[in-house]
């Protein structure tokens, strides 16, 4: 081999070593140092140690989420994915160790006597050997791939946590929607009873000749219009029961009896601060998973650069070989082989170079995805905080509107009985009161939904 070829090999070796050593610096700029994680990988313990839904004080909701955690098929799938990632990690780690194998057999061979001057002969022998093949990870290719798989396994844990956070939020949201519709149904039924009483008053006044039949017809129109909204509410209630059944991994008939009993909306309306510490966002499992993916891709970049360097193998075998089986244990039958080897790809048509470019592009993609995930988290949290704060103001205002609507109906009905006001005022008061009470129930339900969204946006909850 001439001087130029040796110079080329030396240059390639130095370039590969230098490239392999710059992998970590590639990550320093995009990832803020203040976001580096310490401690165990699986710090987020939702929903075990951060059961935010218990602040609602609703035992039915607590039991529903507990069942969902145990039986939901998305959770079980996430556990399976985590187990698969763990198995892949163990498989990758096995590359650190030598592979051992045993060969044993009997061979009988007859040579031809017509292709050479040697006479025809027959040979047979027994052999048994223990073989070893070991790749020495001198340049860190195996180590980098194990690191990548370790980060992938950690990301699968965060994905499991994300499923748990999402599941608890979905169950709570479906439950709140169910209770909201049940409360609206109660409002409608109460107003139906009130309107039925007014209808009787108009019928009595018509029968005594105090009013025309128009008042009776208008009263019936309002009553039956209100009553017509009941089937739609019952249909919505049934749909949310079915939704909860799917989330719980159960059939609807198993939970319908306990959920069809009308329950109250959780009475929870607490002010929150608008401040948003950065470390709260880092509790979000999707951000933590994206960070793990960046680390995994960085390790794969290092592994691809290590592939430019030589691979060193240590092969060996020990065993016994003998013509007669009874002589297998004789020390003269002992055999061994030691064969260290080095493999270095000099030219591969640009395969190694493009593999490194591909790994770097995938790393850039994961960094961009991480940054996008952070921005999305900030947006979701800000929106949820603003919506929840404003929903509290809306509830306060609607309570006053509802109270005034009740007083308006009482006054207009009293004046109508005395013949001092037309029946149209009573009709307007009835319609308005029904609308105000429905709006108040919807505002209470929406406030709880926004609070759930805020818990979810912050990765499950926070400490005040």
XYZ file of C-alpha atoms in Angstrom:
464
model
C 0.000 0.000 0.000
C 1.534 3.345 -1.011
C 1.922 6.553 0.990
C -1.151 8.209 -0.506
C -3.416 5.367 0.523
C -2.051 5.415 4.076
C -2.553 9.183 4.198
C -6.141 8.815 3.028
C -6.895 6.177 5.681
C -5.345 8.339 8.406
C -7.360 11.359 7.318
C -10.614 9.352 7.376
C -9.808 7.989 10.831
C -9.087 11.438 12.298
C -12.204 12.912 10.679
C -14.417 10.185 12.061
C -13.006 10.545 15.588
C -13.437 14.312 15.518
C -17.002 13.991 14.208
C -17.932 11.455 16.869
C -16.713 13.800 19.595
C -18.879 16.733 18.437
C -22.234 14.981 18.846
C -23.060 16.458 22.253
C -22.158 19.996 21.171
C -24.742 19.688 18.431
C -27.485 19.645 21.082
C -26.272 22.444 23.323
C -27.806 25.345 21.399
C -31.403 24.177 20.827
C -32.010 22.822 24.350
C -31.959 25.313 27.239
C -29.736 24.151 30.083
C -32.399 25.167 32.613
C -34.618 22.419 31.262
C -32.253 19.564 31.908
C -33.983 16.889 33.948
C -32.571 15.435 37.131
C -33.536 12.416 39.154
C -35.445 9.405 37.934
C -36.838 9.148 34.438
C -40.437 8.574 35.493
C -40.976 11.537 37.836
C -44.529 12.226 36.655
C -46.671 9.913 38.789
C -50.134 10.869 37.521
C -52.698 9.768 38.287
C -51.350 7.960 41.369
C -49.929 10.824 43.449
C -51.598 13.820 41.791
C -55.304 13.073 41.895
C -56.526 16.573 41.082
C -60.094 15.398 40.418
C -60.567 14.627 44.111
C -60.756 18.364 44.766
C -64.253 18.203 43.223
C -65.410 16.064 46.151
C -67.370 13.678 43.922
C -66.971 10.018 44.903
C -68.650 8.805 41.710
C -66.050 10.613 39.597
C -63.274 9.175 41.768
C -64.532 5.625 41.242
C -64.974 6.117 37.471
C -61.385 7.287 37.003
C -60.094 4.443 39.174
C -61.908 1.912 36.981
C -60.663 3.576 33.795
C -57.050 3.423 34.987
C -57.361 -0.331 35.486
C -59.417 -1.260 32.429
C -59.047 1.314 29.661
C -57.625 -0.271 26.527
C -55.544 2.779 25.581
C -53.742 2.475 28.911
C -53.181 -1.239 28.375
C -51.824 -0.502 24.884
C -49.445 2.115 26.302
C -48.200 -0.441 28.833
C -47.592 -2.923 26.012
C -45.610 -0.297 24.079
C -43.557 0.435 27.157
C -42.817 -3.272 27.587
C -41.796 -3.514 23.930
C -39.423 -0.581 24.326
C -37.949 -2.200 27.429
C -37.411 -5.460 25.537
C -35.702 -3.556 22.707
C -33.414 -1.884 25.232
C -32.402 -5.229 26.709
C -31.797 -6.605 23.224
C -29.543 -3.646 22.407
C -27.631 -4.059 25.657
C -26.925 -7.684 24.815
C -24.477 -6.438 22.164
C -22.073 -5.551 24.988
C -21.588 -9.242 25.746
C -20.037 -12.047 23.705
C -22.223 -14.580 21.987
C -21.534 -18.203 22.854
C -22.533 -21.316 20.976
C -21.957 -25.046 21.102
C -21.276 -27.258 18.099
C -21.170 -31.048 18.382
C -21.416 -33.811 15.840
C -20.037 -36.769 14.014
C -18.569 -36.568 10.525
C -17.895 -39.351 8.046
C -16.107 -38.472 4.812
C -14.897 -40.524 1.862
C -12.405 -39.084 -0.639
C -12.296 -40.049 -4.303
C -9.522 -42.255 -5.595
C -9.817 -41.129 -9.217
C -9.020 -37.425 -8.992
C -5.562 -37.749 -7.470
C -2.793 -40.243 -6.980
C -3.946 -40.855 -3.419
C -6.000 -43.966 -2.912
C -9.654 -43.811 -1.980
C -10.079 -43.398 1.777
C -12.794 -43.059 4.354
C -12.489 -40.993 7.519
C -14.796 -40.335 10.425
C -14.396 -38.359 13.646
C -16.290 -36.817 16.545
C -16.011 -33.167 17.612
C -17.497 -30.822 20.219
C -16.558 -27.123 20.462
C -17.582 -24.038 22.403
C -17.518 -20.962 20.114
C -17.358 -17.295 21.087
C -17.841 -14.152 18.992
C -17.408 -10.741 20.633
C -17.439 -7.278 19.105
C -15.265 -4.934 21.177
C -16.992 -1.552 21.392
C -13.803 0.506 21.153
C -15.363 3.504 19.399
C -18.783 3.623 21.080
C -21.081 2.458 18.288
C -22.880 -0.044 20.515
C -22.825 2.329 23.474
C -24.523 5.098 21.470
C -27.222 2.769 20.192
C -27.919 1.519 23.701
C -28.218 5.135 24.839
C -30.656 5.858 22.010
C -32.799 2.882 22.965
C -32.655 3.894 26.620
C -34.023 7.326 25.725
C -36.692 5.707 23.556
C -37.712 3.560 26.512
C -37.885 6.668 28.695
C -40.019 8.348 26.019
C -42.412 5.390 26.082
C -42.819 5.915 29.831
C -43.721 9.537 29.216
C -46.184 8.464 26.530
C -47.773 6.152 29.086
C -48.057 9.088 31.464
C -49.592 11.198 28.692
C -52.235 8.528 28.182
C -52.997 8.556 31.906
C -53.288 12.357 32.002
C -55.475 12.381 28.908
C -57.639 9.533 30.189
C -58.343 11.158 33.548
C -59.223 14.415 31.763
C -61.495 12.635 29.268
C -63.353 10.748 31.988
C -63.761 13.904 34.078
C -64.939 15.930 31.049
C -67.464 13.298 29.977
C -68.732 13.056 33.555
C -69.130 16.844 33.847
C -70.992 16.952 30.520
C -73.261 14.163 31.761
C -74.055 15.969 34.999
C -74.545 19.241 33.120
C -77.200 17.690 30.873
C -78.856 16.096 33.894
C -78.989 19.496 35.577
C -80.472 21.010 32.425
C -83.058 18.235 32.444
C -83.942 19.122 36.031
C -84.268 22.776 35.043
C -86.586 21.862 32.178
C -88.710 19.591 34.362
C -88.970 22.247 37.062
C -90.001 24.871 34.526
C -92.493 22.435 33.016
C -94.084 22.066 36.427
C -94.183 25.845 36.875
C -95.615 26.380 33.392
C -98.211 23.674 33.991
C -99.333 25.537 37.099
C -99.618 28.788 35.096
C -101.586 26.893 32.437
C -104.106 25.820 35.062
C -104.435 29.438 36.212
C -105.221 30.579 32.665
C -107.757 27.768 32.228
C -109.509 28.764 35.470
C -109.598 32.420 34.441
C -110.894 31.436 30.976
C -113.627 29.245 32.447
C -114.753 32.127 34.669
C -114.806 34.494 31.698
C -111.979 36.727 32.894
C -109.678 36.147 29.901
C -109.934 34.925 26.342
C -108.887 31.503 25.102
C -105.774 33.143 23.619
C -104.127 33.124 27.040
C -104.757 29.384 27.374
C -103.338 28.678 23.909
C -100.223 30.748 24.602
C -99.677 29.034 27.947
C -99.969 25.618 26.286
C -97.548 26.696 23.559
C -94.862 27.612 26.102
C -95.484 24.465 28.167
C -95.271 22.008 25.274
C -92.294 23.815 23.752
C -90.388 23.357 27.002
C -91.496 19.741 27.296
C -90.321 19.034 23.727
C -86.696 19.681 24.729
C -86.676 16.748 27.174
C -86.060 13.927 24.603
C -83.015 15.701 23.208
C -81.521 16.078 26.685
C -82.201 12.412 27.458
C -80.493 11.426 24.201
C -77.431 13.492 25.142
C -77.325 11.871 28.578
C -77.389 8.432 26.971
C -74.519 9.379 24.634
C -72.284 10.468 27.516
C -73.082 7.269 29.406
C -71.886 5.362 26.335
C -68.774 7.552 26.131
C -67.908 6.836 29.746
C -68.461 3.117 29.179
C -65.886 3.101 26.373
C -63.392 5.046 28.496
C -63.889 2.584 31.343
C -63.516 -0.443 29.076
C -67.016 -1.620 29.981
C -70.387 -2.153 28.325
C -72.954 0.656 28.785
C -75.464 -1.552 30.595
C -72.899 -2.198 33.319
C -72.673 1.451 34.387
C -75.992 2.867 33.177
C -77.947 2.215 36.420
C -75.471 4.163 38.553
C -75.026 7.059 36.120
C -78.641 7.612 35.073
C -79.496 8.701 38.595
C -79.395 12.486 38.378
C -76.460 13.980 40.253
C -75.326 17.533 40.938
C -72.475 19.318 39.234
C -69.444 19.593 41.528
C -69.681 22.885 43.371
C -66.165 24.101 42.658
C -65.266 27.656 41.740
C -61.841 28.762 42.903
C -59.747 31.688 41.613
C -56.319 30.892 40.186
C -53.195 32.909 39.588
C -52.189 33.761 36.025
C -48.463 33.195 36.682
C -46.930 30.324 34.720
C -43.564 29.021 36.010
C -41.567 27.241 33.306
C -41.025 24.193 35.479
C -44.780 23.520 35.517
C -44.775 23.133 31.746
C -41.930 20.648 32.035
C -44.300 18.359 33.910
C -46.180 17.799 30.674
C -45.414 14.279 29.496
C -45.548 15.248 25.812
C -42.739 17.780 26.342
C -40.700 15.299 28.339
C -41.262 12.646 25.694
C -40.174 15.056 22.934
C -37.023 15.827 24.917
C -36.258 12.127 25.218
C -36.699 11.729 21.481
C -34.146 14.495 20.898
C -31.675 12.695 23.146
C -32.304 9.419 21.319
C -31.729 10.980 17.906
C -28.535 12.665 19.170
C -27.237 9.298 20.287
C -28.046 7.814 16.874
C -26.035 10.601 15.227
C -23.076 9.575 17.359
C -23.625 5.931 16.466
C -23.729 6.702 12.747
C -20.413 8.547 13.007
C -18.889 5.675 14.949
C -19.719 3.421 12.021
C -16.979 5.248 10.097
C -14.425 3.671 12.421
C -13.097 0.105 12.409
C -14.967 -2.779 14.029
C -12.867 -5.088 16.169
C -13.998 -8.664 16.761
C -12.604 -11.342 18.999
C -13.417 -14.869 17.909
C -12.438 -18.056 19.647
C -13.290 -21.686 20.136
C -12.305 -24.515 22.454
C -13.300 -28.143 22.197
C -12.364 -31.728 21.574
C -12.007 -33.704 18.372
C -11.249 -37.428 18.084
C -11.616 -40.315 15.689
C -12.966 -42.513 18.453
C -15.636 -41.270 20.826
C -13.926 -42.905 23.798
C -10.885 -40.664 23.259
C -12.876 -37.404 23.374
C -11.831 -36.705 26.966
C -8.154 -37.321 26.234
C -6.004 -34.214 26.590
C -4.483 -34.913 23.199
C -7.956 -34.396 21.649
C -8.175 -30.833 23.002
C -8.442 -28.081 20.339
C -8.663 -24.290 20.469
C -8.728 -21.287 18.152
C -8.190 -17.574 18.773
C -8.902 -15.217 15.887
C -9.037 -11.474 16.600
C -10.033 -9.478 13.526
C -10.547 -5.896 12.400
C -13.071 -4.754 9.813
C -13.000 -1.255 8.346
C -15.195 -0.151 5.494
C -13.075 1.996 3.197
C -15.643 2.634 0.467
C -19.396 2.060 0.520
C -20.646 4.326 -2.254
C -21.477 7.131 0.204
C -23.660 4.887 2.378
C -21.982 5.854 5.660
C -21.913 9.550 4.829
C -25.586 9.609 3.880
C -26.494 7.575 6.957
C -24.910 10.314 9.083
C -26.738 13.016 7.111
C -29.997 11.148 7.637
C -29.377 10.875 11.391
C -28.598 14.610 11.599
C -31.774 15.470 9.665
C -33.799 13.294 12.017
C -32.167 15.047 14.966
C -33.107 18.447 13.537
C -36.658 17.211 13.046
C -36.908 16.039 16.654
C -35.557 19.379 17.926
C -38.129 21.281 15.863
C -40.835 18.974 17.157
C -39.689 19.629 20.727
C -39.837 23.402 20.214
C -43.278 23.123 18.609
C -44.520 21.008 21.515
C -43.361 23.641 24.002
C -45.099 26.440 22.086
C -48.298 24.413 21.864
C -48.154 23.734 25.612
C -47.817 27.437 26.371
C -50.743 28.238 24.080
C -52.991 25.585 25.610
C -52.151 26.649 29.152
C -52.678 30.349 28.506
C -56.011 29.676 26.789
C -57.204 27.412 29.596
C -56.213 29.911 32.298
C -57.952 32.788 30.558
C -61.086 30.760 29.842
C -61.331 29.494 33.413
C -60.888 32.958 34.937
C -63.542 34.443 32.676
C -65.917 31.537 33.293
C -65.957 32.390 37.013
C -66.963 35.972 36.195
C -69.690 34.656 33.908
C -71.119 32.419 36.636
C -71.294 35.327 39.096
C -73.137 37.475 36.557
C -75.548 34.738 35.487
C -76.498 33.961 39.085
C -77.682 37.528 39.464
C -79.520 37.347 36.111
C -81.233 34.126 37.234
C -82.328 35.704 40.515
C -83.798 38.696 38.688
C -85.565 36.386 36.252
C -87.227 34.521 39.120
C -88.381 37.786 40.662
C -89.671 39.012 37.297
C -91.781 35.884 36.839
C -93.201 36.147 40.369
C -94.140 39.813 39.955
C -95.618 39.433 36.483
C -97.722 36.440 37.572
C -99.049 38.316 40.616
C -100.005 41.311 38.458
C -101.650 39.001 35.909
C -103.780 37.368 38.591
C -104.946 40.841 39.584
C -105.681 41.716 35.967
C -103.123 44.531 35.995
C -100.799 43.234 33.250
C -101.243 41.270 30.026
C -100.409 37.553 29.902
C -97.631 38.247 27.421
C -95.461 39.546 30.278
C -95.862 36.224 32.073
C -94.933 34.325 28.920
C -91.825 36.428 28.408
C -90.807 35.940 32.031
C -91.224 32.160 31.729
C -89.126 31.928 28.582
C -86.438 34.190 30.025
C -86.200 32.299 33.307
C -85.802 28.987 31.491
C -83.053 30.487 29.336
C -81.266 32.077 32.318
C -81.288 28.874 34.367
C -80.002 26.841 31.425
C -77.252 29.371 30.790
C -76.209 29.212 34.437
C -75.993 25.418 34.380
C -74.029 25.516 31.123
C -71.673 28.157 32.534
C -70.996 26.032 35.619
C -70.294 23.003 33.471
C -68.080 25.006 31.113
C -66.099 26.404 34.038
C -65.353 22.896 35.287
C -64.395 21.778 31.787
C -61.991 24.698 31.470
C -60.464 23.824 34.832
C -59.989 20.220 33.666
C -58.354 21.529 30.493
C -56.012 23.615 32.643
C -55.042 20.607 34.735
C -54.364 18.664 31.544
C -52.399 21.537 29.972
C -50.073 21.582 32.976
C -49.476 17.861 32.850
C -52.105 16.896 35.382
C -52.081 19.488 38.141
C -50.020 21.858 40.210
C -49.452 22.915 43.815
C -50.933 26.265 44.766
